[in-house]
CSV table of C-alpha atoms in Angstrom, one decimal:
chain,number,residue,atom,x,y,z
A,1,MET,CA,-36.9,16.9,4.2
A,2,LEU,CA,-38.8,15.8,7.4
A,3,GLU,CA,-41.9,17.8,6.5
A,4,GLN,CA,-41.9,16.3,3.0
A,5,ARG,CA,-41.7,12.8,4.6
A,6,ILE,CA,-44.6,13.7,6.9
A,7,GLU,CA,-46.7,15.0,4.0
A,8,LYS,CA,-46.0,11.8,2.1
A,9,ASN,CA,-47.3,9.7,5.0
A,10,PHE,CA,-50.5,11.7,5.1
A,11,ILE,CA,-50.9,11.4,1.3
A,12,ASP,CA,-50.2,7.7,1.2
A,13,SER,CA,-52.7,7.0,4.0
A,14,ALA,CA,-55.4,9.1,2.3
A,15,ASP,CA,-54.7,7.4,-1.1
A,16,LEU,CA,-55.0,4.0,0.4
A,17,LYS,CA,-58.3,4.9,2.2
A,18,TYR,CA,-59.7,6.3,-1.0
A,19,GLN,CA,-58.7,3.1,-2.9
A,20,ALA,CA,-59.9,0.8,-0.1
A,21,ALA,CA,-63.3,2.4,0.2
A,22,GLN,CA,-64.6,0.6,-2.9
A,23,VAL,CA,-63.0,-2.7,-2.0
A,24,LEU,CA,-64.1,-2.7,1.7
A,25,ALA,CA,-67.5,-1.1,1.6
A,26,LYS,CA,-69.3,-4.4,1.0
A,27,PRO,CA,-67.5,-6.6,3.6
A,28,ILE,CA,-67.8,-3.7,6.2
A,29,ALA,CA,-71.6,-3.6,5.5
A,30,GLN,CA,-71.8,-7.4,5.9
A,31,ALA,CA,-69.9,-7.2,9.1
A,32,THR,CA,-72.2,-4.4,10.4
A,33,GLU,CA,-75.2,-6.6,9.7
A,34,ALA,CA,-73.6,-9.5,11.6
A,35,LEU,CA,-72.8,-7.3,14.6
A,36,LEU,CA,-76.3,-5.8,14.6
A,37,ALA,CA,-77.9,-9.3,14.6
A,38,CYS,CA,-75.5,-10.3,17.4
A,39,VAL,CA,-76.3,-7.4,19.8
A,40,THR,CA,-80.0,-7.3,19.1
A,41,ASN,CA,-80.3,-11.0,19.9
A,42,GLY,CA,-78.7,-10.4,23.3
A,43,CYS,CA,-75.3,-11.9,22.3
A,44,LYS,CA,-71.8,-10.4,22.7
A,45,VAL,CA,-68.8,-9.4,20.7
A,46,LEU,CA,-65.3,-10.7,21.5
A,47,VAL,CA,-62.4,-8.8,20.0
A,48,CYS,CA,-58.7,-9.9,19.8
A,49,GLY,CA,-55.4,-8.8,18.3
A,50,ASN,CA,-51.8,-8.3,19.2
A,51,GLY,CA,-49.8,-5.1,19.7
A,52,GLY,CA,-51.4,-2.2,17.8
A,53,SER,CA,-54.3,-4.5,16.9
A,54,ALA,CA,-54.8,-5.2,20.6
A,55,ALA,CA,-55.2,-1.5,21.2
A,56,ASP,CA,-57.7,-1.4,18.3
A,57,ALA,CA,-59.6,-4.2,19.9
A,58,GLN,CA,-59.8,-2.3,23.2
A,59,HIS,CA,-60.8,0.8,21.3
A,60,PHE,CA,-63.6,-1.0,19.5
A,61,ALA,CA,-64.9,-2.7,22.7
A,62,ALA,CA,-64.9,0.6,24.5
A,63,GLU,CA,-67.0,2.2,21.8
A,64,PHE,CA,-69.5,-0.6,21.9
A,65,VAL,CA,-69.8,-0.7,25.7
A,66,GLY,CA,-69.7,3.1,26.2
A,67,ARG,CA,-70.8,4.8,23.0
A,68,TYR,CA,-69.5,5.8,19.6
A,69,GLU,CA,-70.8,9.3,18.7
A,70,ARG,CA,-74.4,9.1,19.9
A,71,GLU,CA,-76.1,8.1,23.1
A,72,ARG,CA,-77.6,4.6,22.9
A,73,PRO,CA,-77.9,1.5,25.2
A,74,GLU,CA,-74.7,-0.3,26.0
A,75,LEU,CA,-73.6,-3.1,23.7
A,76,ALA,CA,-71.9,-6.2,25.0
A,77,ALA,CA,-68.2,-6.4,23.9
A,78,ILE,CA,-65.1,-7.8,25.5
A,79,ALA,CA,-61.5,-7.1,24.4
A,80,LEU,CA,-59.5,-10.4,25.1
A,81,ALA,CA,-56.1,-8.8,25.4
A,82,THR,CA,-56.9,-6.8,28.6
A,83,ASP,CA,-56.7,-9.2,31.5
A,84,SER,CA,-53.0,-9.7,32.3
A,85,ALA,CA,-53.7,-12.5,34.8
A,86,ILE,CA,-55.7,-14.6,32.3
A,87,ILE,CA,-53.2,-13.9,29.5
A,88,THR,CA,-50.1,-14.7,31.6
A,89,ALA,CA,-51.7,-17.8,33.2
A,90,ILE,CA,-52.6,-19.3,29.8
A,91,ALA,CA,-49.3,-18.4,28.2
A,92,ASN,CA,-47.4,-19.9,31.2
A,93,ASP,CA,-49.5,-23.0,31.7
A,94,TYR,CA,-50.2,-23.8,28.1
A,95,ASP,CA,-48.9,-21.7,25.2
A,96,PHE,CA,-49.0,-18.1,24.0
A,97,THR,CA,-51.0,-19.3,20.9
A,98,GLN,CA,-53.9,-20.2,23.3
A,99,ILE,CA,-54.3,-16.8,25.1
A,100,PHE,CA,-57.4,-15.9,23.0
A,101,ALA,CA,-58.7,-19.3,22.1
A,102,LYS,CA,-59.2,-20.4,25.7
A,103,GLN,CA,-61.1,-17.2,26.4
A,104,VAL,CA,-63.3,-17.7,23.3
A,105,ARG,CA,-64.1,-21.2,24.4
A,106,ALA,CA,-64.9,-20.0,27.9
A,107,LEU,CA,-66.9,-17.0,27.0
A,108,GLY,CA,-68.2,-17.5,23.4
A,109,THR,CA,-71.5,-19.2,22.4
A,110,GLY,CA,-73.4,-19.5,19.2
A,111,GLY,CA,-74.8,-16.2,18.1
A,112,ASP,CA,-71.7,-14.3,19.4
A,113,VAL,CA,-69.3,-12.6,17.1
A,114,LEU,CA,-65.5,-12.7,17.2
A,115,VAL,CA,-63.7,-9.7,15.7
A,116,ALA,CA,-60.2,-11.0,14.9
A,117,ILE,CA,-57.6,-8.4,14.0
A,118,SER,CA,-54.2,-9.3,12.4
A,119,THR,CA,-52.4,-7.1,9.9
A,120,SER,CA,-50.5,-10.0,8.5
A,121,GLY,CA,-53.3,-12.5,8.6
A,122,ASN,CA,-50.8,-15.0,10.2
A,123,SER,CA,-50.9,-14.4,13.9
A,124,ALA,CA,-51.0,-17.8,15.5
A,125,ASN,CA,-53.0,-16.8,18.6
A,126,VAL,CA,-55.6,-15.1,16.4
A,127,ILE,CA,-55.8,-18.1,14.1
A,128,ALA,CA,-56.4,-20.3,17.2
A,129,ALA,CA,-59.1,-17.9,18.4
A,130,ILE,CA,-60.9,-18.1,15.0
A,131,GLU,CA,-60.7,-21.9,15.2
A,132,ALA,CA,-62.3,-21.8,18.7
A,133,ALA,CA,-65.0,-19.4,17.5
A,134,GLN,CA,-65.8,-21.7,14.5
A,135,GLU,CA,-66.1,-24.6,17.0
A,136,ARG,CA,-68.6,-22.5,18.9
A,137,GLU,CA,-70.5,-21.6,15.7
A,138,MET,CA,-69.8,-18.0,16.2
A,139,ILE,CA,-69.5,-15.6,13.2
A,140,VAL,CA,-66.0,-14.3,12.6
A,141,ILE,CA,-65.2,-10.8,11.3
A,142,ALA,CA,-61.5,-10.9,10.4
A,143,LEU,CA,-59.6,-7.6,9.7
A,144,THR,CA,-56.3,-8.4,7.9
A,145,GLY,CA,-54.0,-7.0,5.2
A,146,LYS,CA,-51.2,-8.3,3.1
A,147,GLY,CA,-53.5,-10.6,1.1
A,148,GLY,CA,-55.2,-12.1,4.2
A,149,GLY,CA,-52.6,-14.7,5.0
A,150,LYS,CA,-53.6,-17.9,6.7
A,151,ILE,CA,-56.7,-16.3,8.2
A,152,GLY,CA,-58.1,-15.5,4.7
A,153,ALA,CA,-57.9,-19.1,3.8
A,154,MET,CA,-59.7,-20.5,6.9
A,155,LEU,CA,-62.8,-18.4,7.0
A,156,ASN,CA,-66.3,-19.9,6.4
A,157,GLU,CA,-69.0,-18.7,4.1
A,158,THR,CA,-70.8,-17.0,7.1
A,159,ASP,CA,-67.6,-15.2,8.2
A,160,VAL,CA,-66.6,-11.8,6.9
A,161,HIS,CA,-63.1,-10.8,5.7
A,162,ILE,CA,-62.1,-7.1,5.7
A,163,CYS,CA,-58.7,-7.4,4.0
A,164,VAL,CA,-56.9,-4.1,3.5
A,165,PRO,CA,-55.2,-4.1,0.0
A,166,ASN,CA,-51.7,-3.1,1.2
A,167,GLU,CA,-48.5,-4.5,2.5
A,168,ARG,CA,-47.4,-1.8,5.0
A,169,THR,CA,-48.4,-2.6,8.6
A,170,ALA,CA,-48.9,1.1,9.5
A,171,ARG,CA,-51.1,1.8,6.5
A,172,ILE,CA,-53.1,-1.4,7.2
A,173,GLN,CA,-53.6,-0.4,10.9
A,174,GLU,CA,-54.8,3.1,9.8
A,175,VAL,CA,-57.5,1.5,7.6
A,176,HIS,CA,-58.4,-1.0,10.3
A,177,LEU,CA,-59.2,1.8,12.6
A,178,LEU,CA,-61.4,3.5,10.0
A,179,SER,CA,-63.1,0.2,9.3
A,180,LEU,CA,-63.8,-0.3,13.0
A,181,HIS,CA,-65.3,3.3,13.2
A,182,CYS,CA,-67.4,2.4,10.1
A,183,LEU,CA,-68.7,-0.7,12.0
A,184,CYS,CA,-69.6,1.4,15.1
A,185,ASP,CA,-71.3,4.1,12.9
A,186,GLY,CA,-73.2,1.5,10.9
A,187,VAL,CA,-74.5,-0.3,14.0
A,188,ASP,CA,-75.6,3.0,15.5
A,189,ALA,CA,-77.3,4.1,12.3
A,190,MET,CA,-79.2,0.8,12.1
A,191,LEU,CA,-80.1,0.9,15.8
A,192,LEU,CA,-81.0,4.6,16.1
A,193,GLY,CA,-81.8,5.6,12.5
A,194,ASP,CA,-79.6,7.3,10.0
A,195,GLN,CA,-78.4,10.8,10.9
A,196,GLU,CA,-75.9,13.2,9.6
A,197,ASN,CA,-72.7,13.6,11.7
A,198,PRO,CA,-73.1,16.4,14.2
């Protein structure tokens, strides 16, 4: 019984990834080009999300600053959910919805990119961060699911929407992680030249 449930989780995840590949290839390619333009122009990437999406944001920033699979120069990326003093000060003195937006306004400038992750597309603090990024004329790369929610409706023509075609949070997160790895791989391929995986 338990083994069958586990196998079903694997199969469901693999099926969604297979189906999403055709839907998401184009926006992931567009997002890769936006990230490449950002880092090659000396700008930086800010990344935000809540819960599992915060962990994905940290994971993505780590692979930009450190490396993905190949040695290359460091790329500027900051995960906005990592500084507990900043987060708790803003949440206490203002409102939890402002924890990312105030950091975007403090750190973001035109040419930078905000990678905003929300499985529902409705996270209030991620929405506020997107609004702050748009005020700063930053490009927004939004990773969502469940139809895109409020975030899908607020993106500009220059923004990129990577919306996983599914309703289950766990499945959406699994595809978000693969999408973030595709972004890292794509940026590396464009910076260093295409190469087969080792």
